[in-house]
mmCIF file of C-alpha atoms in Angstrom:
data_model
loop_
_atom_site.group_PDB
_atom_site.id
_atom_site.type_symbol
_atom_site.label_atom_id
_atom_site.label_comp_id
_atom_site.label_asym_id
_atom_site.label_seq_id
_atom_site.Cartn_x
_atom_site.Cartn_y
_atom_site.Cartn_z
ATOM 1 C CA MET A 22 -24.097 48.314 33.865
ATOM 2 C CA TYR A 23 -27.134 49.787 35.681
ATOM 3 C CA SER A 24 -25.857 53.749 34.942
ATOM 4 C CA ALA A 25 -25.026 52.648 31.272
ATOM 5 C CA LEU A 26 -28.710 50.970 30.817
ATOM 6 C CA GLN A 27 -30.042 54.355 32.671
ATOM 7 C CA LYS A 28 -28.632 56.606 30.014
ATOM 8 C CA LYS A 29 -29.105 54.730 26.963
ATOM 9 C CA ILE A 30 -33.479 54.022 27.925
ATOM 10 C CA THR A 31 -35.129 56.892 28.154
ATOM 11 C CA GLY A 32 -38.879 57.441 29.171
ATOM 12 C CA LYS A 33 -39.051 54.372 30.908
ATOM 13 C CA THR A 34 -38.737 53.685 34.449
ATOM 14 C CA LEU A 35 -35.807 51.305 35.279
ATOM 15 C CA SER A 36 -35.265 49.768 38.645
ATOM 16 C CA SER A 37 -33.049 46.693 39.584
ATOM 17 C CA TYR A 38 -33.136 43.388 41.662
ATOM 18 C CA LYS A 39 -29.610 41.419 42.429
ATOM 19 C CA VAL A 40 -30.336 38.131 42.659
ATOM 20 C CA ASN A 41 -29.151 36.425 46.006
ATOM 21 C CA TYR A 42 -26.527 34.333 44.584
ATOM 22 C CA PRO A 43 -23.800 33.505 47.048
ATOM 23 C CA ALA A 44 -19.978 33.763 46.018
ATOM 24 C CA ASP A 45 -19.653 29.867 45.839
ATOM 25 C CA LEU A 46 -19.984 26.793 43.327
ATOM 26 C CA SER A 47 -22.444 24.953 45.459
ATOM 27 C CA LEU A 48 -25.080 23.090 43.705
ATOM 28 C CA THR A 49 -27.341 24.972 46.759
ATOM 29 C CA SER A 50 -25.700 28.055 45.922
ATOM 30 C CA ALA A 51 -26.641 28.290 42.086
ATOM 31 C CA ALA A 52 -30.053 26.916 43.028
ATOM 32 C CA GLN A 53 -31.157 29.217 45.830
ATOM 33 C CA GLY A 54 -29.838 32.081 42.661
ATOM 34 C CA ASN A 55 -31.813 30.427 40.199
ATOM 35 C CA THR A 56 -34.959 29.893 42.338
ATOM 36 C CA ASP A 57 -34.530 33.863 43.596
ATOM 37 C CA LEU A 58 -34.748 35.485 40.508
ATOM 38 C CA VAL A 59 -37.998 32.911 38.989
ATOM 39 C CA ASN A 60 -39.846 33.846 41.935
ATOM 40 C CA HIS A 61 -38.643 37.896 41.836
ATOM 41 C CA VAL A 62 -39.850 37.828 37.922
ATOM 42 C CA LYS A 63 -42.977 35.835 38.907
ATOM 43 C CA SER A 64 -44.279 38.193 41.524
ATOM 44 C CA GLN A 65 -42.832 41.366 39.546
ATOM 45 C CA ALA A 66 -44.861 40.072 36.475
ATOM 46 C CA ALA A 67 -48.162 39.887 38.923
ATOM 47 C CA ALA A 68 -47.659 43.206 40.133
ATOM 48 C CA CYS A 69 -47.151 44.935 37.135
ATOM 49 C CA PRO A 70 -48.451 44.005 34.186
ATOM 50 C CA ASN A 71 -46.758 46.145 31.549
ATOM 51 C CA GLN A 72 -42.745 45.294 33.335
ATOM 52 C CA ARG A 73 -40.446 44.007 30.748
ATOM 53 C CA PHE A 74 -37.208 42.147 31.907
ATOM 54 C CA ILE A 75 -33.515 42.636 31.104
ATOM 55 C CA LEU A 76 -31.478 39.421 32.467
ATOM 56 C CA VAL A 77 -28.465 40.215 33.228
ATOM 57 C CA GLY A 78 -25.672 37.364 34.324
ATOM 58 C CA TYR A 79 -22.210 38.111 35.550
ATOM 59 C CA SER A 80 -19.404 35.472 35.302
ATOM 60 C CA GLN A 81 -20.726 32.372 37.906
ATOM 61 C CA GLY A 82 -23.769 34.208 38.381
ATOM 62 C CA ALA A 83 -24.137 34.120 34.316
ATOM 63 C CA ASN A 84 -25.266 29.948 34.496
ATOM 64 C CA VAL A 85 -28.534 31.128 36.898
ATOM 65 C CA VAL A 86 -29.292 33.589 34.025
ATOM 66 C CA ASP A 87 -28.721 30.450 31.678
ATOM 67 C CA ASN A 88 -31.075 27.798 34.238
ATOM 68 C CA SER A 89 -34.051 29.877 34.908
ATOM 69 C CA ILE A 90 -35.094 30.502 31.577
ATOM 70 C CA GLY A 91 -33.644 27.335 30.469
ATOM 71 C CA ILE A 92 -31.700 28.038 27.777
ATOM 72 C CA SER A 93 -28.972 25.671 26.132
ATOM 73 C CA SER A 94 -27.410 24.643 29.709
ATOM 74 C CA ALA A 95 -27.499 21.078 29.464
ATOM 75 C CA GLY A 96 -23.929 19.997 30.146
ATOM 76 C CA ALA A 97 -22.425 22.850 31.718
ATOM 77 C CA VAL A 98 -19.825 22.172 34.750
ATOM 78 C CA VAL A 99 -20.574 25.253 36.746
ATOM 79 C CA GLY A 100 -23.837 25.334 38.333
ATOM 80 C CA SER A 101 -26.994 23.340 39.152
ATOM 81 C CA PRO A 102 -29.839 22.108 36.806
ATOM 82 C CA ILE A 103 -32.950 23.759 36.962
ATOM 83 C CA VAL A 104 -34.972 23.894 39.187
ATOM 84 C CA ALA A 105 -36.780 27.166 38.677
ATOM 85 C CA THR A 106 -37.741 28.380 35.467
ATOM 86 C CA ILE A 107 -39.568 31.410 33.963
ATOM 87 C CA PRO A 108 -43.184 30.508 32.997
ATOM 88 C CA ALA A 109 -43.447 30.574 29.294
ATOM 89 C CA ALA A 110 -46.164 33.074 29.562
ATOM 90 C CA LEU A 111 -43.951 35.353 30.497
ATOM 91 C CA GLU A 112 -41.424 34.851 27.968
ATOM 92 C CA PRO A 113 -42.397 37.414 25.380
ATOM 93 C CA ARG A 114 -41.898 40.245 28.860
ATOM 94 C CA VAL A 115 -38.139 39.404 28.938
ATOM 95 C CA ALA A 116 -36.612 42.274 26.387
ATOM 96 C CA ALA A 117 -32.947 41.360 27.001
ATOM 97 C CA VAL A 118 -30.424 38.904 28.403
ATOM 98 C CA LEU A 119 -26.967 40.164 29.082
ATOM 99 C CA LEU A 120 -24.325 38.070 29.500
ATOM 100 C CA PHE A 121 -21.010 38.489 31.100
ATOM 101 C CA GLY A 122 -18.085 35.819 31.424
ATOM 102 C CA ASN A 123 -21.134 32.817 30.640
ATOM 103 C CA PRO A 124 -19.660 29.480 31.828
ATOM 104 C CA ILE A 125 -21.264 27.358 29.107
ATOM 105 C CA ARG A 126 -18.697 29.003 26.333
ATOM 106 C CA ALA A 127 -16.131 27.317 28.149
ATOM 107 C CA ILE A 128 -17.923 23.602 27.214
ATOM 108 C CA GLY A 129 -18.312 24.754 23.454
ATOM 109 C CA LYS A 130 -21.956 25.769 24.261
ATOM 110 C CA SER A 131 -24.170 29.047 23.556
ATOM 111 C CA VAL A 132 -27.587 30.546 24.155
ATOM 112 C CA THR A 133 -29.959 28.941 21.496
ATOM 113 C CA GLY A 134 -33.741 28.685 20.623
ATOM 114 C CA THR A 135 -36.318 31.157 22.298
ATOM 115 C CA TYR A 136 -33.722 33.750 23.959
ATOM 116 C CA GLN A 137 -31.001 33.312 20.917
ATOM 117 C CA SER A 138 -31.776 36.705 19.422
ATOM 118 C CA ARG A 139 -32.237 38.530 22.600
ATOM 119 C CA THR A 140 -29.290 37.754 24.035
ATOM 120 C CA ILE A 141 -26.054 38.972 23.519
ATOM 121 C CA ASP A 142 -23.157 37.353 25.785
ATOM 122 C CA PHE A 143 -19.998 38.797 26.168
ATOM 123 C CA CYS A 144 -16.653 36.827 26.841
ATOM 124 C CA ALA A 145 -13.005 38.759 27.886
ATOM 125 C CA LYS A 146 -10.085 37.417 26.332
ATOM 126 C CA GLY A 147 -8.458 34.614 28.276
ATOM 127 C CA ASP A 148 -10.455 34.356 31.375
ATOM 128 C CA PRO A 149 -10.977 31.230 32.442
ATOM 129 C CA VAL A 150 -14.613 31.069 33.107
ATOM 130 C CA CYS A 151 -16.213 31.635 29.610
ATOM 131 C CA GLU A 152 -12.920 30.273 27.152
ATOM 132 C CA ASN A 153 -11.847 27.428 27.175
ATOM 133 C CA GLY A 154 -8.323 27.017 27.856
ATOM 134 C CA GLY A 155 -8.257 30.589 29.508
ATOM 135 C CA GLY A 156 -5.518 31.098 31.937
ATOM 136 C CA ASP A 157 -6.110 34.677 32.858
ATOM 137 C CA VAL A 158 -7.860 34.859 36.279
ATOM 138 C CA GLY A 159 -8.294 38.890 36.248
ATOM 139 C CA ALA A 160 -9.828 39.521 32.660
ATOM 140 C CA HIS A 161 -13.624 38.932 34.193
ATOM 141 C CA LEU A 162 -12.900 42.347 35.696
ATOM 142 C CA GLY A 163 -12.692 43.884 32.652
ATOM 143 C CA TYR A 164 -16.472 43.792 31.726
ATOM 144 C CA THR A 165 -17.090 47.051 32.832
ATOM 145 C CA ALA A 166 -15.420 47.928 29.499
ATOM 146 C CA ASN A 167 -18.987 45.846 28.010
ATOM 147 C CA ALA A 168 -21.551 48.241 29.953
ATOM 148 C CA ASP A 169 -21.859 50.657 26.863
ATOM 149 C CA ALA A 170 -22.388 48.211 24.069
ATOM 150 C CA ALA A 171 -24.791 45.901 26.347
ATOM 151 C CA ALA A 172 -27.185 48.989 27.470
ATOM 152 C CA THR A 173 -27.206 50.189 23.944
ATOM 153 C CA PHE A 174 -28.288 46.448 22.978
ATOM 154 C CA ALA A 175 -30.919 45.975 25.844
ATOM 155 C CA ALA A 176 -31.850 49.464 24.868
ATOM 156 C CA GLY A 177 -32.970 48.628 21.678
ATOM 157 C CA LYS A 178 -35.230 45.437 22.968
ATOM 158 C CA VAL A 179 -37.038 47.437 25.529
#
């Protein structure tokens, strides 16, 4: 995903930061990833006044992105409550949100509100993480096929 994004965004410096999101579904795990993302965005925004952000959520981690920016995650069956949010003053600097296997889809929810027009949400056919009744446990491995489309979307928002 990162290399596809680099190819699409020209003339700008691009850096990445991986959120500390352990691979378990405990409430503490999601809360820690949530807090880590928000703290990183706040510190980078303070250090670099012109920086824009592209938030990427993959599979279970996608719920952390939803919760961290407070978009349509009420009632999610995985992840944790919103324990940290990106401040409203920084909202204009979130250029794009890229979600791969967003778990709130499985319960019939989607991104709405402030970030809706800046979000692209991929769900692989049969992926039980994001598709109600999905039974293909390996489907989430196919999201690399969406990297170019996601990068094109993000490049158009930056």
